[in-house]
XYZ file of C-alpha atoms in Angstrom:
550
model
C -166.573 -2.285 152.936
C -163.733 0.035 151.289
C -164.172 1.503 155.233
C -162.266 -1.831 155.954
C -159.735 -1.458 153.239
C -158.683 2.328 154.071
C -158.585 1.106 157.901
C -156.607 -1.279 157.018
C -154.200 1.137 154.572
C -153.399 3.504 157.111
C -153.566 1.324 160.332
C -149.643 1.448 161.130
C -150.533 5.235 160.875
C -152.588 4.868 164.322
C -152.390 1.630 165.383
C -152.447 1.564 168.617
C -155.672 3.343 171.073
C -154.343 6.544 172.609
C -153.931 7.383 176.190
C -157.148 8.509 178.561
C -157.314 11.720 179.510
C -157.543 12.973 182.514
C -159.998 11.866 185.385
C -161.820 14.972 187.046
C -159.991 15.998 189.534
C -160.278 13.946 192.739
C -157.143 13.660 194.599
C -156.831 9.675 195.254
C -158.425 8.679 191.819
C -156.165 11.130 190.619
C -153.616 9.595 192.110
C -154.294 6.355 190.748
C -154.751 7.382 187.756
C -151.581 9.035 187.102
C -149.428 5.521 188.203
C -151.932 3.833 186.058
C -150.972 5.579 182.993
C -147.278 5.532 183.930
C -147.830 1.469 184.736
C -149.477 0.876 181.226
C -147.043 3.140 179.056
C -144.359 0.320 180.950
C -146.205 -2.547 179.491
C -147.330 -3.163 183.294
C -151.215 -4.198 182.111
C -151.721 -5.947 185.313
C -150.496 -2.574 187.651
C -152.121 -0.564 185.569
C -155.418 -2.050 185.860
C -155.701 -2.153 189.634
C -154.799 1.935 189.438
C -157.964 2.588 187.014
C -159.956 -0.124 189.199
C -159.133 1.751 192.374
C -159.730 5.408 190.996
C -163.438 3.738 189.213
C -163.924 2.905 192.780
C -164.078 6.896 194.064
C -165.394 7.608 190.004
C -167.115 5.108 188.646
C -168.737 7.631 186.150
C -165.766 8.136 184.766
C -165.408 7.460 181.205
C -161.304 8.252 180.939
C -161.006 5.803 183.996
C -163.207 3.346 182.549
C -161.092 3.011 179.130
C -157.540 3.112 181.481
C -159.473 0.292 182.653
C -160.217 -1.372 179.390
C -157.119 -0.534 177.886
C -155.097 -2.510 180.665
C -157.246 -5.283 181.045
C -157.329 -6.662 177.522
C -153.472 -5.705 177.170
C -153.347 -7.528 180.048
C -155.608 -11.195 178.721
C -158.107 -10.278 181.809
C -160.988 -11.179 180.445
C -163.512 -10.675 183.868
C -161.948 -7.372 184.035
C -162.853 -5.474 180.552
C -165.703 -7.287 180.337
C -166.154 -5.629 184.108
C -164.933 -2.621 182.560
C -166.900 -2.655 179.463
C -169.889 -2.996 181.419
C -169.337 0.388 183.459
C -169.093 2.355 179.895
C -171.928 5.033 179.366
C -174.164 2.618 177.051
C -174.126 5.966 174.243
C -170.834 7.197 174.769
C -167.946 4.844 175.073
C -164.338 4.252 174.517
C -164.274 2.217 171.059
C -163.058 -1.107 173.366
C -166.222 -0.790 175.192
C -167.833 -1.356 172.451
C -165.996 -3.776 170.867
C -165.915 -6.273 174.904
C -169.758 -5.680 174.729
C -170.169 -6.912 170.825
C -167.974 -9.579 171.568
C -170.132 -10.745 174.349
C -173.559 -10.451 172.989
C -171.830 -11.980 169.870
C -171.125 -15.571 172.150
C -174.486 -15.408 173.270
C -175.688 -15.871 170.091
C -177.363 -11.724 170.492
C -176.495 -10.805 166.743
C -178.399 -7.193 166.397
C -177.163 -6.530 170.045
C -173.846 -6.672 168.534
C -174.323 -5.304 165.689
C -175.820 -2.539 167.597
C -172.417 -2.316 169.717
C -170.032 -2.808 167.001
C -171.411 -0.078 164.647
C -170.429 2.311 167.598
C -167.386 2.057 167.426
C -165.243 5.323 166.826
C -161.947 5.461 168.003
C -158.337 4.736 165.966
C -157.895 2.380 162.480
C -156.865 -0.794 164.644
C -159.757 -0.405 166.613
C -161.876 0.399 164.305
C -160.991 -2.261 162.126
C -161.384 -5.314 164.659
C -164.956 -4.004 165.068
C -164.989 -4.358 162.100
C -163.865 -8.288 161.977
C -166.223 -9.412 164.556
C -169.260 -7.332 163.223
C -169.512 -9.748 159.671
C -169.995 -12.567 161.784
C -172.854 -10.522 163.700
C -173.577 -10.085 160.169
C -173.139 -13.666 159.414
C -175.256 -14.864 162.311
C -177.846 -13.362 161.048
C -177.830 -14.661 157.088
C -176.375 -12.448 155.539
C -172.888 -14.524 154.921
C -173.234 -13.954 150.676
C -173.218 -9.881 150.945
C -170.126 -10.352 153.459
C -168.068 -12.640 151.179
C -168.662 -10.676 148.062
C -167.463 -7.731 150.199
C -164.593 -9.553 151.149
C -163.444 -11.148 148.373
C -162.196 -7.935 145.903
C -159.984 -7.449 149.633
C -157.509 -10.469 149.378
C -155.235 -7.510 147.494
C -154.667 -5.718 150.508
C -151.177 -6.421 152.178
C -150.616 -7.135 154.692
C -153.952 -8.360 155.315
C -155.204 -9.519 152.382
C -154.144 -13.577 153.721
C -156.577 -12.912 156.614
C -159.574 -11.125 154.529
C -159.505 -13.560 152.298
C -159.716 -17.235 155.000
C -162.815 -14.467 156.809
C -164.350 -14.668 153.300
C -163.797 -18.676 152.945
C -165.106 -19.270 156.418
C -168.477 -17.150 155.748
C -168.475 -18.983 152.617
C -167.950 -22.560 154.315
C -170.815 -21.397 157.260
C -173.343 -20.280 155.020
C -173.088 -24.014 153.491
C -171.579 -22.925 150.070
C -168.191 -25.377 149.825
C -167.415 -25.004 146.253
C -166.831 -21.609 146.879
C -165.696 -21.749 149.952
C -162.100 -23.826 149.075
C -162.177 -21.634 145.970
C -161.405 -19.034 149.091
C -159.156 -21.111 151.048
C -156.662 -21.848 148.421
C -156.857 -17.932 147.344
C -156.422 -17.601 151.383
C -153.356 -20.094 151.174
C -151.182 -17.537 149.057
C -152.599 -14.784 150.291
C -148.676 -14.468 152.756
C -151.196 -14.570 156.668
C -150.192 -18.047 158.319
C -153.037 -18.293 159.636
C -153.654 -21.708 161.626
C -157.243 -21.647 162.327
C -158.165 -20.901 159.005
C -156.001 -23.699 157.977
C -157.818 -25.982 160.220
C -161.168 -25.106 159.096
C -159.605 -25.287 154.975
C -158.465 -29.019 155.656
C -161.793 -29.793 157.694
C -163.969 -28.333 154.659
C -161.604 -30.835 152.506
C -162.688 -33.818 154.715
C -166.068 -32.793 154.434
C -166.087 -32.836 150.733
C -164.447 -35.908 150.414
C -161.113 -34.839 149.221
C -158.798 -36.435 151.912
C -155.458 -37.145 150.490
C -155.433 -33.032 149.858
C -156.256 -31.956 153.007
C -153.315 -34.190 153.603
C -151.137 -32.429 151.637
C -152.180 -28.915 152.935
C -151.265 -30.202 156.405
C -148.417 -31.807 155.188
C -146.774 -28.509 154.908
C -143.429 -27.233 156.108
C -145.267 -24.846 158.593
C -148.745 -26.572 159.112
C -146.597 -29.995 160.667
C -144.746 -27.956 162.817
C -148.422 -26.616 164.096
C -149.199 -28.967 167.273
C -153.176 -28.799 166.446
C -152.495 -29.040 162.633
C -149.483 -32.279 163.163
C -153.208 -33.725 165.211
C -155.791 -33.180 162.823
C -153.614 -34.499 160.741
C -152.401 -37.561 162.536
C -156.149 -37.975 162.722
C -156.888 -38.243 159.491
C -154.212 -40.471 158.902
C -155.755 -43.228 161.148
C -158.464 -43.103 159.400
C -160.855 -40.683 161.965
C -162.944 -37.379 161.801
C -161.026 -34.435 163.040
C -161.793 -33.655 166.424
C -163.029 -29.843 164.975
C -165.501 -27.763 167.619
C -168.280 -27.161 164.828
C -167.515 -23.213 162.714
C -170.194 -20.886 164.902
C -169.530 -17.057 164.299
C -167.872 -16.863 168.031
C -165.297 -19.179 166.366
C -165.004 -16.505 163.493
C -164.939 -13.986 164.933
C -162.005 -15.096 166.716
C -160.060 -16.409 164.107
C -160.825 -12.718 162.089
C -159.366 -11.145 166.007
C -156.187 -13.659 165.785
C -154.987 -13.206 162.565
C -155.323 -9.191 163.561
C -153.188 -9.951 166.562
C -150.100 -11.418 164.117
C -150.389 -8.189 162.442
C -150.495 -5.705 164.713
C -147.077 -7.841 165.653
C -146.056 -7.285 162.829
C -146.101 -3.994 162.490
C -144.841 -3.698 166.330
C -148.174 -2.990 168.147
C -147.379 -4.817 171.466
C -150.511 -3.038 173.125
C -153.216 -3.746 170.237
C -151.536 -7.366 169.338
C -152.435 -7.874 173.471
C -155.727 -6.899 173.413
C -156.821 -8.768 170.249
C -155.401 -12.300 171.322
C -157.877 -11.215 175.102
C -161.048 -10.444 172.237
C -160.297 -13.703 170.798
C -160.195 -15.711 173.997
C -163.355 -14.225 174.965
C -165.007 -14.765 171.813
C -163.598 -18.736 172.143
C -162.302 -19.504 175.483
C -161.591 -23.136 174.185
C -158.689 -21.496 171.254
C -155.457 -22.805 172.749
C -153.288 -21.376 170.006
C -154.048 -17.292 170.886
C -153.925 -18.126 174.586
C -150.745 -19.400 173.404
C -149.362 -17.051 172.103
C -150.627 -14.054 174.418
C -148.556 -16.625 177.466
C -145.815 -16.104 174.654
C -145.891 -12.186 174.283
C -146.258 -12.188 178.775
C -143.271 -13.541 178.476
C -141.222 -11.613 176.647
C -143.046 -8.151 178.547
C -141.325 -9.607 181.701
C -145.105 -11.093 182.989
C -143.865 -14.327 184.072
C -146.512 -15.413 186.393
C -149.197 -13.448 184.016
C -147.850 -16.028 181.540
C -147.471 -19.134 184.008
C -150.978 -18.618 184.954
C -151.915 -19.430 180.911
C -149.931 -21.671 179.798
C -151.537 -24.030 183.449
C -155.114 -23.278 182.104
C -154.678 -25.658 178.681
C -156.327 -28.844 179.539
C -153.591 -31.616 179.485
C -154.969 -32.963 176.283
C -154.485 -29.933 174.122
C -152.214 -30.865 171.562
C -150.744 -27.347 173.086
C -149.817 -28.688 176.597
C -146.284 -29.770 175.652
C -145.605 -26.217 173.906
C -147.220 -24.769 176.841
C -144.945 -26.521 179.254
C -141.427 -26.012 176.678
C -142.798 -22.064 176.741
C -142.890 -22.521 180.697
C -139.058 -24.231 180.271
C -137.580 -21.105 178.604
C -139.693 -18.849 180.994
C -137.461 -20.792 183.702
C -134.330 -20.775 181.581
C -134.531 -16.844 180.788
C -134.966 -16.110 183.974
C -131.502 -17.351 184.473
C -131.872 -20.668 186.519
C -130.620 -22.335 183.250
C -130.060 -25.764 185.592
C -134.101 -25.658 186.084
C -135.197 -25.190 182.519
C -133.139 -27.502 181.035
C -134.189 -29.824 183.789
C -137.954 -28.751 182.711
C -137.140 -29.102 179.046
C -135.590 -32.682 179.793
C -138.870 -34.156 181.529
C -140.910 -32.613 178.031
C -138.509 -34.638 176.190
C -138.692 -37.510 177.325
C -141.799 -37.321 175.205
C -139.967 -37.846 172.353
C -141.454 -35.070 170.714
C -139.300 -33.309 168.082
C -140.240 -30.048 168.486
C -139.349 -30.696 172.891
C -136.479 -32.095 171.754
C -135.480 -29.460 169.521
C -136.214 -27.325 172.827
C -133.890 -29.222 175.125
C -131.037 -28.961 171.927
C -131.834 -25.387 171.848
C -131.079 -24.767 175.566
C -128.219 -26.353 176.272
C -126.484 -24.726 173.131
C -127.072 -21.210 174.790
C -125.879 -22.742 177.733
C -123.065 -23.837 175.562
C -123.588 -26.704 176.345
C -122.730 -28.256 172.972
C -121.380 -31.063 173.726
C -125.034 -31.999 175.150
C -126.645 -29.821 171.538
C -125.046 -31.992 168.975
C -126.114 -35.754 169.582
C -129.675 -34.408 169.796
C -129.550 -32.900 166.924
C -127.848 -35.771 164.748
C -130.999 -37.368 166.161
C -133.624 -35.207 164.828
C -131.326 -35.339 161.676
C -131.742 -39.378 161.780
C -135.924 -39.127 161.936
C -136.504 -35.603 159.586
C -133.423 -35.870 157.435
C -135.303 -32.516 154.843
C -135.335 -30.613 157.704
C -132.868 -27.764 158.109
C -132.846 -26.158 160.985
C -131.246 -29.253 162.020
C -128.740 -28.947 160.088
C -127.814 -25.542 160.939
C -128.110 -25.852 164.631
C -125.656 -28.481 164.740
C -123.490 -27.125 162.326
C -123.459 -23.718 165.057
C -122.896 -26.781 167.672
C -120.117 -28.193 165.884
C -118.499 -25.075 164.770
C -118.724 -24.253 168.217
C -116.649 -27.322 169.616
C -114.091 -26.685 166.903
C -115.301 -29.082 164.218
C -115.163 -26.752 161.002
C -115.505 -28.739 158.512
C -118.535 -30.796 159.475
C -119.794 -27.636 160.476
C -119.446 -26.045 157.276
C -121.216 -29.506 155.854
C -124.131 -28.949 157.635
C -124.731 -25.202 156.721
C -124.462 -26.011 153.289
C -126.557 -28.846 153.960
C -128.842 -26.242 155.221
C -128.219 -24.467 152.274
C -129.342 -27.228 149.819
C -133.001 -27.776 151.858
C -133.700 -24.380 152.050
C -131.462 -21.564 149.984
C -132.502 -18.114 151.170
C -132.720 -18.900 155.367
C -131.413 -15.259 156.702
C -129.956 -17.268 159.706
C -127.864 -19.497 157.455
C -126.374 -17.300 155.587
C -125.414 -14.694 158.030
C -123.701 -18.217 159.728
C -121.901 -19.342 156.875
C -121.080 -16.329 154.849
C -119.878 -14.568 157.935
C -117.962 -17.444 159.356
C -116.056 -17.634 156.169
C -114.911 -13.716 155.969
C -113.873 -14.373 159.260
C -111.600 -17.746 158.754
C -110.687 -15.849 155.501
C -112.175 -18.211 153.495
C -114.323 -17.784 149.709
C -114.431 -13.581 151.002
C -116.096 -12.845 147.911
C -119.151 -16.029 148.292
C -119.560 -15.540 152.340
C -119.506 -11.924 151.748
C -122.962 -12.388 148.864
C -124.129 -14.508 151.834
C -124.555 -11.867 154.643
C -125.488 -8.996 152.286
C -128.452 -11.246 151.100
C -129.131 -12.546 154.366
C -129.696 -8.706 155.246
C -131.734 -8.305 151.519
C -134.317 -11.089 153.202
C -134.244 -9.257 157.224
C -132.628 -5.482 157.025
C -134.303 -5.141 160.222
C -132.365 -7.573 162.232
C -130.118 -5.908 164.433
C -127.715 -8.984 164.145
C -127.520 -9.324 160.144
C -126.589 -5.558 159.708
C -123.995 -6.406 162.117
C -122.335 -9.230 160.943
C -122.318 -7.724 157.669
C -120.687 -4.581 159.116
C -118.148 -6.491 160.786
C -117.777 -8.163 158.284
C -116.167 -5.387 155.849
C -114.219 -4.556 159.035
C -112.739 -7.601 159.153
C -111.480 -7.006 154.831
C -110.246 -3.207 156.164
C -112.917 -1.256 154.608
C -113.658 0.628 157.566
C -115.774 3.367 155.510
C -118.513 0.879 154.668
C -118.147 -0.666 158.119
C -118.979 1.942 160.193
C -122.312 3.032 158.247
C -123.579 -0.813 158.698
C -122.325 -1.110 162.441
C -124.223 2.370 163.223
C -127.341 1.264 161.874
C -126.638 -2.511 163.700
C -126.804 -0.668 166.867
C -129.605 2.047 165.853
C -131.850 -1.182 165.503
C -130.915 -2.849 168.727
C -128.919 -0.324 170.960
C -128.789 -2.581 174.069
C -127.158 -5.126 172.566
C -123.616 -4.974 173.645
C -121.882 -7.014 171.226
C -122.998 -4.990 169.033
C -121.971 -1.639 170.464
C -118.731 -3.432 171.122
C -117.714 -4.183 167.811
C -118.810 -0.320 166.764
C -116.388 1.278 169.350
C -113.947 -1.290 166.851
C -113.986 0.587 163.856
C -113.918 4.109 165.306
C -110.816 2.973 166.700
C -109.658 2.482 163.229
C -111.121 5.259 162.055
C -108.715 7.537 164.911
C -112.271 8.437 166.191
C -110.819 7.433 169.866
C -112.808 9.419 171.954
C -116.378 7.568 170.466
C -114.894 4.598 170.305
C -114.306 4.596 174.114
C -117.621 5.773 174.405
C -118.760 2.647 172.788
C -117.168 0.303 174.644
C -117.952 1.540 177.586
C -121.682 1.295 176.922
C -120.790 -2.553 175.477
C -119.568 -2.661 179.424
C -123.496 -1.488 180.858
C -125.094 -4.117 178.668
C -124.470 -7.340 180.488
C -122.057 -8.771 177.437
C -120.830 -12.267 177.584
C -116.872 -11.773 178.552
C -116.231 -8.457 179.740
C -112.157 -8.530 180.321
C -111.951 -8.010 176.406
C -113.296 -4.990 176.809
C -111.943 -3.909 179.617
C -108.301 -4.333 177.701
C -109.242 -2.087 174.483
C -110.589 0.557 177.479
C -107.211 0.583 178.802
C -105.040 0.097 175.933
C -107.169 0.163 172.695
C -106.382 -2.392 169.779
C -103.111 -3.319 168.365
C -101.957 -1.830 164.321
C -104.217 -3.315 162.554
C -102.906 -6.556 159.902
C -103.153 -5.704 156.693
C -106.577 -6.110 155.237
C -108.070 -9.120 153.106
C -109.836 -8.259 150.201
C -112.766 -10.216 148.392
C -109.806 -10.802 144.751
C -107.840 -13.150 147.078
């Protein structure tokens, strides 16, 4: 287990599997390999898998091609082709993921010794070896070694950001082995471990119910994050109606699925998209009923622009799944984001007719994003009437009201949102910037934006707000540093590039200013006309600067 901690500590240094080397020089196979490699690098994993398998049809024993096909299939969410590629790999000198996939298949089939043999052979990147160790823990548990695993995992609960996952795994292993008191203690540690893991929360609540702690189970499922998860909300509703939670029995395969799902979330936090996708595919390989993983995989595929793959995954969800409405809402967003705003809103409206608050919120958000603020505002008001302590509805209604010119009402909504949740960076940023932009409460507004930037320092939008606030105050030397940072964080954002051009102009860096404005025009700004005017005429003379002291 020391090895597990070392892998976790060094993961960010070697997060993603290396690209496979070149195959033997068959010209057609080599061409397919090169095209597949380029497609993988561009995150077009389905096309990459097609090319790698085409090359394998001519060179079936080439392990470099096997590795390429395997990585592309996992990243593309294709369980069947990932298993096929793993079977084509060498028995004793295979790519790391081949051993992991074969180990996962053996675990599902309850061939625990075989799973251990496969997983013990993994030698690869930190991400690969850590995934293998997490799955191997459950192969050992299947062989009856739960106590040893739980004891080894306990000291790792403080390893960030993995501590929460290790604690949940320790708790689930103890639960699986029947050590309920020890499992409950470990679940309590996991709940404060910094990783929100819905499947772990569900197992915790289920154990509380099995030990007669109904009120504690309801309290756990009633926290803000847990209420928002469809599966956990459905579980809470069952308990409130006096029913036993309909949770599948914990098995080594399901425990391993929860583990690699948690790893996917961590990989995503560390911007390792390929490993995150591979882990989600492994979770579905281990537990095909894991709709939370299926929805997450569809979400990530949609973000990559793979709409057909994402929609296929969403359609695989059973209509009775707690995640069914979330899937329909995500599909509506995919249609909306593809450019068909009316079609997306129509789909969202159909889902919202069920009365589901999450679906209603999504419909309102679409209206707001489409600039239809008058349609969005009353829906947020309905949500506030039914859930008066939800800060998000106040914030969203405030944003709609601000755009409708109803500033005093918007300001009250933002302030109420902060009363309910004082450190929400989006609210701090929006209200703080609005005050600075309006010349009101300048010192307090600037402090709010600074606080938002402290909480979310990698947000280009928030860093841009801080820079723009300094710009509006006439402090151009401060503004330029923050606006340059914002553009480095989000170089393809038209507004950020436009703002940077403005501060360059005020600093008499006129060539750079026009370059940034020209670049902003290439990034599809919402309103290009003001930028075109600045390119022709520059900025008008600056007004007397405001200060935070007046």
